[in-house]
XYZ file of C-alpha atoms in Angstrom:
614
model
C 102.106 -152.543 3.965
C 101.789 -156.340 1.952
C 105.323 -155.585 0.953
C 105.838 -156.677 4.551
C 107.044 -160.205 3.517
C 110.226 -158.342 1.086
C 111.957 -157.566 4.705
C 112.593 -160.997 5.260
C 112.806 -161.570 1.899
C 115.482 -160.013 0.469
C 118.528 -161.597 3.020
C 116.904 -165.384 2.903
C 116.629 -165.020 -1.265
C 120.488 -163.545 -1.070
C 122.029 -166.255 1.381
C 120.610 -168.946 -0.787
C 121.652 -167.493 -3.997
C 125.237 -167.093 -2.010
C 125.378 -170.709 -0.713
C 124.583 -172.269 -4.058
C 125.964 -170.279 -6.062
C 129.725 -169.604 -4.408
C 131.944 -171.621 -5.723
C 131.271 -169.224 -9.341
C 130.383 -165.562 -9.020
C 133.075 -162.888 -8.395
C 133.792 -161.041 -5.551
C 132.112 -157.875 -7.492
C 128.947 -160.343 -7.493
C 129.159 -161.517 -3.897
C 129.101 -158.129 -2.614
C 126.193 -157.202 -4.809
C 124.191 -159.548 -3.389
C 125.184 -159.589 -0.287
C 124.887 -156.074 -0.201
C 121.724 -155.035 -1.681
C 119.531 -157.372 -0.457
C 120.321 -155.141 2.895
C 120.229 -152.030 1.456
C 117.043 -152.902 0.006
C 115.225 -154.328 3.674
C 116.385 -151.046 5.202
C 114.460 -148.929 2.244
C 111.677 -151.324 3.082
C 111.723 -150.787 6.505
C 111.726 -146.716 6.072
C 109.180 -146.753 2.928
C 106.585 -149.091 5.827
C 107.437 -146.864 8.373
C 106.235 -144.040 7.001
C 103.159 -145.513 5.015
C 102.722 -145.918 8.963
C 102.898 -143.010 9.934
C 100.430 -141.756 7.368
C 98.015 -144.194 8.486
C 98.258 -143.476 12.309
C 97.662 -147.165 12.642
C 99.459 -148.066 16.333
C 99.810 -152.601 15.939
C 99.256 -154.038 11.934
C 98.799 -157.898 12.122
C 100.028 -159.074 8.544
C 99.001 -163.347 7.960
C 101.231 -164.437 5.485
C 100.431 -168.168 5.905
C 99.631 -171.007 8.080
C 102.209 -172.750 9.336
C 100.931 -175.739 11.767
C 97.392 -176.516 12.415
C 97.109 -179.802 14.759
C 94.232 -181.053 16.635
C 93.705 -176.954 18.432
C 97.269 -176.385 18.451
C 97.333 -173.640 15.355
C 100.044 -171.270 14.330
C 100.367 -169.128 11.960
C 102.886 -167.471 10.013
C 101.883 -163.397 10.666
C 104.077 -160.628 11.299
C 103.901 -157.147 13.593
C 104.575 -153.949 13.461
C 103.992 -151.659 16.377
C 106.234 -148.912 16.612
C 108.295 -151.828 19.236
C 109.206 -153.366 16.026
C 109.979 -150.503 13.756
C 112.620 -148.680 16.208
C 114.199 -152.809 16.084
C 114.072 -153.060 12.358
C 115.939 -149.793 12.068
C 118.083 -150.419 14.450
C 118.811 -154.083 12.815
C 119.021 -152.689 9.074
C 120.644 -149.415 9.215
C 123.317 -150.881 11.573
C 123.649 -154.397 8.982
C 123.874 -151.913 6.053
C 126.533 -149.983 7.430
C 128.535 -153.074 8.387
C 128.240 -155.078 4.842
C 129.551 -152.220 3.661
C 132.797 -152.092 5.804
C 133.011 -155.764 5.280
C 133.936 -154.366 1.156
C 137.012 -153.836 2.005
C 137.846 -156.352 5.395
C 136.414 -159.182 3.687
C 138.624 -158.580 0.298
C 140.769 -161.165 -0.620
C 140.065 -163.121 2.726
C 139.367 -166.941 1.977
C 135.773 -168.220 1.083
C 134.289 -164.986 1.312
C 130.635 -165.831 -0.493
C 129.903 -168.176 2.758
C 130.305 -165.229 4.506
C 128.499 -162.644 3.123
C 126.207 -165.293 2.473
C 125.659 -166.323 6.478
C 125.534 -162.470 7.274
C 122.631 -162.086 4.977
C 120.775 -165.593 6.803
C 122.247 -163.958 9.950
C 120.061 -160.674 9.579
C 117.516 -162.523 8.195
C 117.117 -164.218 10.987
C 117.091 -161.797 13.236
C 114.525 -159.517 11.357
C 112.212 -162.810 12.011
C 112.185 -162.811 16.291
C 111.584 -158.999 15.599
C 108.433 -159.196 12.955
C 106.854 -161.909 14.755
C 104.030 -162.456 16.267
C 103.385 -165.236 18.726
C 106.875 -167.012 20.994
C 106.699 -170.651 18.232
C 107.939 -167.838 14.768
C 110.015 -165.503 17.713
C 111.680 -169.070 18.533
C 112.241 -170.319 15.105
C 114.850 -166.718 14.336
C 116.495 -167.340 17.657
C 117.824 -170.335 16.825
C 118.893 -168.940 13.304
C 120.873 -166.442 15.126
C 122.265 -169.099 17.394
C 123.261 -171.603 14.376
C 124.518 -168.084 12.246
C 126.540 -166.954 14.805
C 128.067 -170.388 15.632
C 128.768 -170.794 11.925
C 130.228 -166.946 11.639
C 132.477 -166.483 15.038
C 134.080 -170.707 13.885
C 134.354 -168.458 9.911
C 138.907 -169.401 10.417
C 137.439 -172.914 10.951
C 141.282 -173.863 10.220
C 142.113 -172.241 13.552
C 141.403 -175.312 16.332
C 141.243 -171.919 19.778
C 138.755 -170.736 17.552
C 136.839 -173.936 16.572
C 136.758 -174.227 21.103
C 135.657 -170.408 21.772
C 132.829 -171.138 18.815
C 131.776 -174.520 20.299
C 131.676 -172.160 23.841
C 130.139 -169.985 22.466
C 126.763 -171.886 20.710
C 126.862 -174.532 24.428
C 126.305 -171.764 26.563
C 123.365 -169.716 24.451
C 122.209 -173.184 23.932
C 121.503 -173.569 27.694
C 119.862 -170.712 28.104
C 117.910 -171.691 24.264
C 117.301 -174.770 26.439
C 115.516 -173.309 29.273
C 113.631 -170.741 26.916
C 111.593 -173.350 25.309
C 110.725 -174.839 28.572
C 108.904 -171.494 29.205
C 106.997 -171.912 25.752
C 105.896 -175.345 26.341
C 104.706 -173.962 30.314
C 102.770 -170.853 29.086
C 101.133 -172.763 25.986
C 99.734 -175.456 28.154
C 98.410 -173.500 30.446
C 97.341 -170.254 28.713
C 96.565 -172.175 25.451
C 98.076 -169.112 23.542
C 101.529 -168.606 22.651
C 100.431 -164.691 20.445
C 102.137 -161.912 22.047
C 98.936 -159.777 21.700
C 96.652 -162.773 22.887
C 98.438 -162.916 26.405
C 98.332 -158.911 26.944
C 94.718 -159.203 25.722
C 94.214 -162.137 28.958
C 95.757 -159.983 31.320
C 93.950 -157.477 30.922
C 91.152 -160.045 31.477
C 92.685 -161.448 34.185
C 93.187 -164.919 32.846
C 96.304 -164.470 33.217
C 97.826 -163.386 36.767
C 100.341 -163.451 39.507
C 100.691 -167.460 40.164
C 103.367 -169.688 41.744
C 103.517 -170.926 37.928
C 103.513 -167.527 35.926
C 106.446 -166.829 38.328
C 107.993 -170.423 37.272
C 107.885 -169.534 33.336
C 108.912 -166.318 33.623
C 112.292 -167.357 35.263
C 112.846 -169.558 32.528
C 111.951 -167.227 30.028
C 114.480 -164.683 32.084
C 117.020 -167.996 31.613
C 116.831 -167.860 27.833
C 117.314 -163.995 28.026
C 120.001 -163.851 30.488
C 121.705 -166.635 27.667
C 121.245 -164.921 24.719
C 122.018 -161.350 26.222
C 125.500 -162.756 27.734
C 124.390 -161.526 31.025
C 126.174 -163.913 34.100
C 126.454 -166.414 34.791
C 126.046 -167.260 30.967
C 128.591 -164.526 30.382
C 131.739 -166.035 29.027
C 130.149 -167.213 25.856
C 130.708 -163.358 24.628
C 134.264 -162.840 25.217
C 135.033 -165.557 23.470
C 133.225 -165.066 20.334
C 135.353 -162.051 19.283
C 137.929 -164.821 17.185
C 135.554 -163.941 14.968
C 136.081 -161.757 12.095
C 135.400 -158.088 13.317
C 132.064 -157.085 10.957
C 131.169 -160.364 12.608
C 131.604 -158.729 15.877
C 130.342 -155.838 15.605
C 126.949 -157.038 14.624
C 126.449 -159.712 17.622
C 127.413 -156.329 19.753
C 125.295 -153.843 17.927
C 122.251 -155.017 16.354
C 121.933 -158.739 16.527
C 122.660 -161.475 19.445
C 122.593 -159.331 22.804
C 119.569 -157.545 21.605
C 117.682 -160.630 21.323
C 116.949 -160.699 25.123
C 116.214 -157.235 25.097
C 113.488 -158.011 22.980
C 112.097 -160.462 24.396
C 111.280 -159.004 27.557
C 109.570 -155.602 26.585
C 107.773 -157.899 23.520
C 106.572 -159.120 26.751
C 106.736 -156.515 29.358
C 103.398 -156.980 30.816
C 104.127 -161.000 31.317
C 106.608 -159.694 33.389
C 104.964 -156.728 34.889
C 103.313 -159.637 37.495
C 105.918 -160.643 39.096
C 107.572 -158.521 40.966
C 110.665 -160.694 42.263
C 111.413 -161.952 38.430
C 111.871 -157.956 37.700
C 114.051 -157.199 40.919
C 116.268 -160.809 39.273
C 116.202 -159.227 36.592
C 117.923 -155.746 38.367
C 120.590 -157.935 40.907
C 121.299 -160.107 37.602
C 121.675 -156.220 36.233
C 123.683 -155.180 38.420
C 125.831 -157.685 39.071
C 126.992 -158.420 35.735
C 127.272 -155.004 35.406
C 130.063 -153.865 37.923
C 131.594 -157.670 37.388
C 132.229 -157.134 33.649
C 133.459 -153.353 34.474
C 136.516 -154.575 36.810
C 137.114 -157.344 33.695
C 137.305 -154.264 31.114
C 139.774 -152.384 33.504
C 142.374 -155.170 33.815
C 141.889 -156.517 30.449
C 144.841 -156.584 27.934
C 142.788 -157.596 24.172
C 140.680 -154.644 22.618
C 138.145 -156.931 21.305
C 137.682 -158.698 24.364
C 137.629 -155.227 26.583
C 134.834 -153.968 24.143
C 132.857 -157.682 24.329
C 132.995 -157.096 28.514
C 131.569 -153.210 27.199
C 128.623 -154.772 25.945
C 128.242 -157.112 28.727
C 127.506 -154.400 31.296
C 126.366 -151.841 29.611
C 123.343 -154.626 29.078
C 123.467 -155.035 32.628
C 122.852 -151.347 33.386
C 120.079 -152.050 30.531
C 118.652 -155.058 32.653
C 118.607 -152.595 35.902
C 116.710 -149.795 33.453
C 113.906 -153.154 32.344
C 113.396 -154.211 36.484
C 112.309 -151.008 37.804
C 109.864 -150.507 34.728
C 111.872 -147.868 32.466
C 110.766 -149.380 29.129
C 111.441 -146.729 27.170
C 114.600 -145.816 28.768
C 116.005 -149.125 27.844
C 115.393 -149.200 24.433
C 116.425 -145.895 23.898
C 119.594 -147.082 25.410
C 119.570 -149.371 23.837
C 119.599 -148.600 20.185
C 122.166 -145.898 21.247
C 124.488 -148.254 22.389
C 124.388 -150.041 18.913
C 125.228 -147.296 17.461
C 128.687 -146.392 19.403
C 128.817 -150.257 20.015
C 129.030 -150.716 16.133
C 131.340 -147.574 15.561
C 133.967 -149.008 18.204
C 134.335 -152.882 16.858
C 134.706 -151.937 13.353
C 137.731 -148.828 13.976
C 138.779 -151.351 15.686
C 138.654 -153.399 13.031
C 140.423 -151.377 10.989
C 143.562 -150.849 13.598
C 143.845 -154.191 13.883
C 144.257 -154.951 10.715
C 146.780 -152.144 10.224
C 148.702 -153.061 13.115
C 149.418 -157.046 11.927
C 146.777 -158.126 13.303
C 147.784 -157.612 16.924
C 144.891 -156.712 19.244
C 147.395 -156.251 22.585
C 146.644 -153.012 23.534
C 150.565 -152.509 24.927
C 151.667 -153.663 21.227
C 149.474 -152.115 18.607
C 151.532 -149.450 17.473
C 153.419 -145.820 17.894
C 151.529 -142.728 19.398
C 148.876 -144.195 16.693
C 146.787 -140.118 17.348
C 149.056 -139.179 14.658
C 149.160 -141.814 12.350
C 145.254 -142.617 11.797
C 143.481 -139.210 12.487
C 140.681 -140.522 11.605
C 140.542 -143.832 14.323
C 141.989 -141.429 17.353
C 138.404 -139.264 16.563
C 136.270 -141.692 16.200
C 137.426 -143.786 18.862
C 136.763 -140.632 20.928
C 133.774 -139.921 20.021
C 132.651 -144.265 21.078
C 134.488 -143.338 24.013
C 132.427 -140.498 24.980
C 129.553 -141.619 24.297
C 129.843 -144.999 25.858
C 131.119 -143.019 29.127
C 128.172 -140.622 29.124
C 130.062 -137.518 28.095
C 128.117 -134.632 28.867
C 125.616 -132.644 26.609
C 127.216 -133.468 23.253
C 126.894 -137.662 23.377
C 123.759 -139.628 22.725
C 124.716 -141.722 25.147
C 124.650 -139.117 27.893
C 121.558 -138.511 27.270
C 120.780 -142.739 27.468
C 122.012 -143.207 30.452
C 121.132 -140.134 32.536
C 117.887 -141.012 31.627
C 117.891 -144.865 32.545
C 119.318 -143.273 36.332
C 116.890 -140.846 37.087
C 114.259 -143.795 37.230
C 116.351 -145.540 38.953
C 116.704 -142.742 41.479
C 113.225 -142.244 41.104
C 112.497 -146.003 41.734
C 114.495 -145.226 45.538
C 116.521 -148.685 45.467
C 119.471 -147.714 46.835
C 121.644 -150.811 45.905
C 120.550 -149.824 41.791
C 121.325 -146.617 42.170
C 124.938 -147.075 44.001
C 125.945 -149.613 40.833
C 124.847 -146.964 38.224
C 127.101 -144.116 40.392
C 130.410 -146.480 40.378
C 129.604 -148.319 36.861
C 129.285 -144.628 34.749
C 133.426 -143.842 37.013
C 134.501 -147.482 36.141
C 132.787 -147.310 31.727
C 134.691 -144.296 31.637
C 137.820 -145.177 33.195
C 138.213 -148.940 31.539
C 137.041 -147.484 27.596
C 139.999 -144.281 28.059
C 142.507 -147.060 29.742
C 142.197 -147.917 26.430
C 142.091 -145.378 23.992
C 145.286 -143.164 26.214
C 147.208 -146.478 25.870
C 145.943 -147.085 22.161
C 146.742 -143.752 20.958
C 149.496 -142.379 23.046
C 151.979 -144.404 24.510
C 154.753 -145.881 22.928
C 155.725 -149.179 21.541
C 158.122 -150.810 19.109
C 155.993 -152.396 17.462
C 155.999 -151.692 13.308
C 152.242 -151.150 12.453
C 151.361 -151.785 8.375
C 149.871 -147.753 7.664
C 147.000 -147.492 5.221
C 145.464 -144.422 4.141
C 141.325 -145.278 4.334
C 138.992 -145.564 1.627
C 135.226 -144.690 1.521
C 133.928 -147.689 2.169
C 135.759 -146.587 5.470
C 134.727 -143.512 5.810
C 131.173 -143.594 5.201
C 129.892 -146.308 7.902
C 132.132 -145.118 10.539
C 130.821 -141.224 9.635
C 127.544 -142.543 10.184
C 128.286 -144.101 13.186
C 129.667 -141.191 14.906
C 126.907 -138.880 13.980
C 124.093 -141.216 15.268
C 126.821 -141.639 18.330
C 126.100 -137.425 19.130
C 123.098 -135.503 20.304
C 121.922 -136.465 17.204
C 121.195 -140.379 17.538
C 118.757 -139.221 20.960
C 116.619 -136.880 18.683
C 116.277 -139.659 15.282
C 114.434 -142.055 17.724
C 111.216 -142.888 16.556
C 109.003 -142.526 20.314
C 108.490 -145.446 21.629
C 106.257 -143.799 24.558
C 102.459 -145.221 23.649
C 103.661 -149.208 24.107
C 104.906 -148.919 27.353
C 102.984 -148.046 30.626
C 104.560 -143.855 31.884
C 105.984 -144.125 35.271
C 104.818 -140.864 37.445
C 107.314 -138.644 38.147
C 108.282 -135.488 39.763
C 110.661 -133.692 37.741
C 111.800 -130.560 39.768
C 115.440 -130.380 39.571
C 116.311 -133.566 40.976
C 117.163 -134.731 36.984
C 119.588 -131.841 36.471
C 121.667 -132.685 39.501
C 121.784 -136.342 38.294
C 123.565 -135.274 35.045
C 125.497 -132.336 36.964
C 126.706 -135.733 39.051
C 127.723 -138.035 35.979
C 128.995 -135.404 34.225
C 131.460 -134.902 37.167
C 132.179 -138.568 37.156
C 133.046 -138.766 33.410
C 135.773 -136.430 34.158
C 137.330 -137.634 36.864
C 137.656 -140.889 35.442
C 139.179 -139.336 31.811
C 141.302 -137.246 34.404
C 142.613 -140.785 36.348
C 142.779 -142.541 33.741
C 145.256 -139.594 31.169
C 147.346 -139.456 34.347
C 147.711 -144.047 35.343
C 148.215 -144.780 31.827
C 149.964 -141.864 30.147
C 151.560 -138.788 32.526
C 152.326 -141.076 35.590
C 152.472 -145.108 34.742
C 154.943 -146.201 36.892
C 152.316 -145.781 39.725
C 149.857 -148.383 38.345
C 152.970 -150.671 38.257
C 154.058 -150.568 42.120
C 149.952 -150.339 42.732
C 150.103 -153.743 40.739
C 152.564 -155.451 43.016
C 151.560 -154.499 46.366
C 150.285 -157.418 48.641
C 147.598 -155.896 48.921
C 146.240 -155.921 45.706
C 147.485 -159.456 44.286
C 144.290 -161.256 45.937
C 141.760 -158.560 44.228
C 143.520 -158.658 40.627
C 144.120 -162.892 40.743
C 140.505 -163.208 41.585
C 139.653 -160.248 38.474
C 141.559 -162.127 36.081
C 140.641 -165.503 36.563
C 136.826 -164.286 35.516
C 135.706 -164.225 39.221
C 136.104 -167.866 39.507
C 133.520 -168.990 36.911
C 135.874 -170.741 34.626
C 137.035 -173.051 37.850
C 132.802 -173.519 38.810
C 132.057 -174.271 35.365
C 135.316 -176.704 34.987
C 135.165 -177.946 39.048
C 130.834 -179.119 38.344
C 130.345 -179.667 34.829
C 133.939 -180.729 32.851
C 135.876 -182.362 35.543
C 132.337 -184.369 36.786
C 132.383 -185.425 33.251
C 135.677 -186.238 32.668
C 135.104 -188.773 35.890
C 131.855 -189.927 34.859
C 133.769 -191.392 31.725
C 136.757 -192.686 33.321
C 133.564 -194.720 35.900
C 131.758 -195.703 32.086
C 135.758 -196.786 30.620
C 136.118 -199.744 33.654
C 135.840 -203.285 32.836
C 133.470 -204.118 33.306
C 131.280 -201.403 31.513
C 133.435 -202.174 28.492
C 131.915 -206.076 28.952
C 128.233 -204.661 29.900
C 128.812 -202.599 26.281
C 130.118 -205.480 24.732
C 126.988 -207.736 25.395
C 125.061 -205.015 24.991
C 126.196 -204.738 20.864
C 125.864 -208.336 20.773
C 122.568 -208.864 21.960
C 121.318 -205.164 19.613
C 122.716 -207.198 16.468
C 121.299 -210.710 17.516
C 117.842 -209.168 17.938
C 118.992 -206.845 14.234
C 118.748 -210.163 12.649
C 116.321 -212.002 13.497
C 113.652 -208.657 12.687
C 115.407 -208.619 9.259
C 115.001 -212.189 8.864
C 111.045 -212.252 10.332
C 110.759 -209.096 7.721
C 111.499 -210.219 4.958
C 109.726 -213.778 5.389
C 107.243 -211.162 6.110
C 107.381 -209.431 2.805
C 108.021 -213.257 1.198
C 104.224 -214.218 2.951
C 103.188 -210.652 1.288
C 103.988 -211.066 -2.197
C 103.085 -214.425 -2.171
C 99.680 -213.693 -0.625
C 99.153 -210.842 -3.440
C 100.477 -212.921 -6.539
C 97.742 -216.314 -5.078
C 94.880 -213.431 -5.046
C 95.476 -211.814 -8.228
C 95.307 -215.257 -9.228
C 92.036 -216.443 -7.587
C 90.674 -213.256 -9.424
C 91.397 -214.069 -12.464
C 90.347 -217.802 -12.396
C 86.710 -216.556 -11.095
C 86.762 -213.551 -14.059
C 87.868 -216.662 -16.681
C 85.116 -218.518 -14.380
C 81.843 -216.192 -15.311
């Protein structure tokens, strides 16, 4: 178990090496260092998992060294291994390894590909630190690491001004959440004097930590940190903006890093949140609103990557509902399955975009592409089926229906109705994308190129993991979370039948509207009764207007007010005053230095005289 540090060490060393020697490395050496590090980390994770099962351990904590030791505040660099850690480590390293393999093809002949692979390694390394940490401070180090890396990777094509703006938006919105998170961590330490996850769990067991008003405040602050990172309403708008980066980055953000970090924080500290049922219910409300609004947005968007982005926002919202009712196991299983099929969809979209002259509008991507790209069509179908929860064959069917069953058992009618509606909406928007991209006719020319093994291998593996096979390879985590007592009977079967009917209905409606009778959809859009709702959805439900009104316009008005002549004169006077004070201190400092030098020389002279005298 002492080799646990290698999981982090390999990508960090690779980042340092690629960063400092990027100008002298060939592309082959860049690939070697950039990918071998992630592959070695994956191997170490698998070996540790085997050893962990062999020794029948539930929890292992390994202290590497002491980080901070100031009075009573003591923080160690300590890594924590349990079933939850291993599940996230497997997801992160395996998907990152496949994305890096895909990136060999994608980044070939691209500008500064060494920096790309360096940042990918730092990105993955930061996420591994976040997951391995046994305390909030070390976790926050990884949390900030993935924030910085995501900004740099989203802004990879920095020569484009719109890319700069989008990357900055993503950075600002995640930073808003981070401020809430750090405030929650500080309050937690001030009141309970520990930041260790299992120490907190022990204090809960002995009732030192219990339901209080302050604990509600702490959990609200932690929740807003999660909302920022996992792109939930109202801090959700950064994720679609992040689609301007390279497609492998989009796959990593959506499948294995950024959006999963928030869910990890809640599940790692589930015992804290269970003490505040009102906050848990708030998580469900936020997830419900996010799920419905993002599904409607995905229905009207035309950018293929933005549709997939809103899909991610919605699925994390679905997972939030599961967390709110205490279905911890089902939430984590669906998060893992989501990582498989979302990485598959993004990487498939990346190949499609490159072959369609970098066109991202689904209405202009090509002419009956299912004939030209049958393998990509197959991958999209597998990903789409798993996302919608197609019965029996896909992993998404089992993970989504498990959550639906627990929602029904919780007797929360609101959450149940929203979950049922989301099944239909999800099927509608993902098959709208598939039918329009692969079956519609367009005058656009495409750059057809055959796929190579660097594309086949990642997509084939992710396709398999998105099927029923994926649900059987997920390790058991039932011993981590409290079990929910349920009445099996035939309710689960009935719910599976209902969800399956909704999936088939969604596929049929989408096929009819987008293939068989496209004129009907155009006529519906022209109706006055749907004009206003469509406009609201197109405007992002007013969130952009709200942020412009409250923050941007307010800032501009304050800036205009401060630019008045009166304030200019005050600024000039303050600058003049600061310069004079600075000169005074410089003169005083020089005088004091001269005085000190004189005292030293005089003292040495007196000392010499005394020695000579004696």
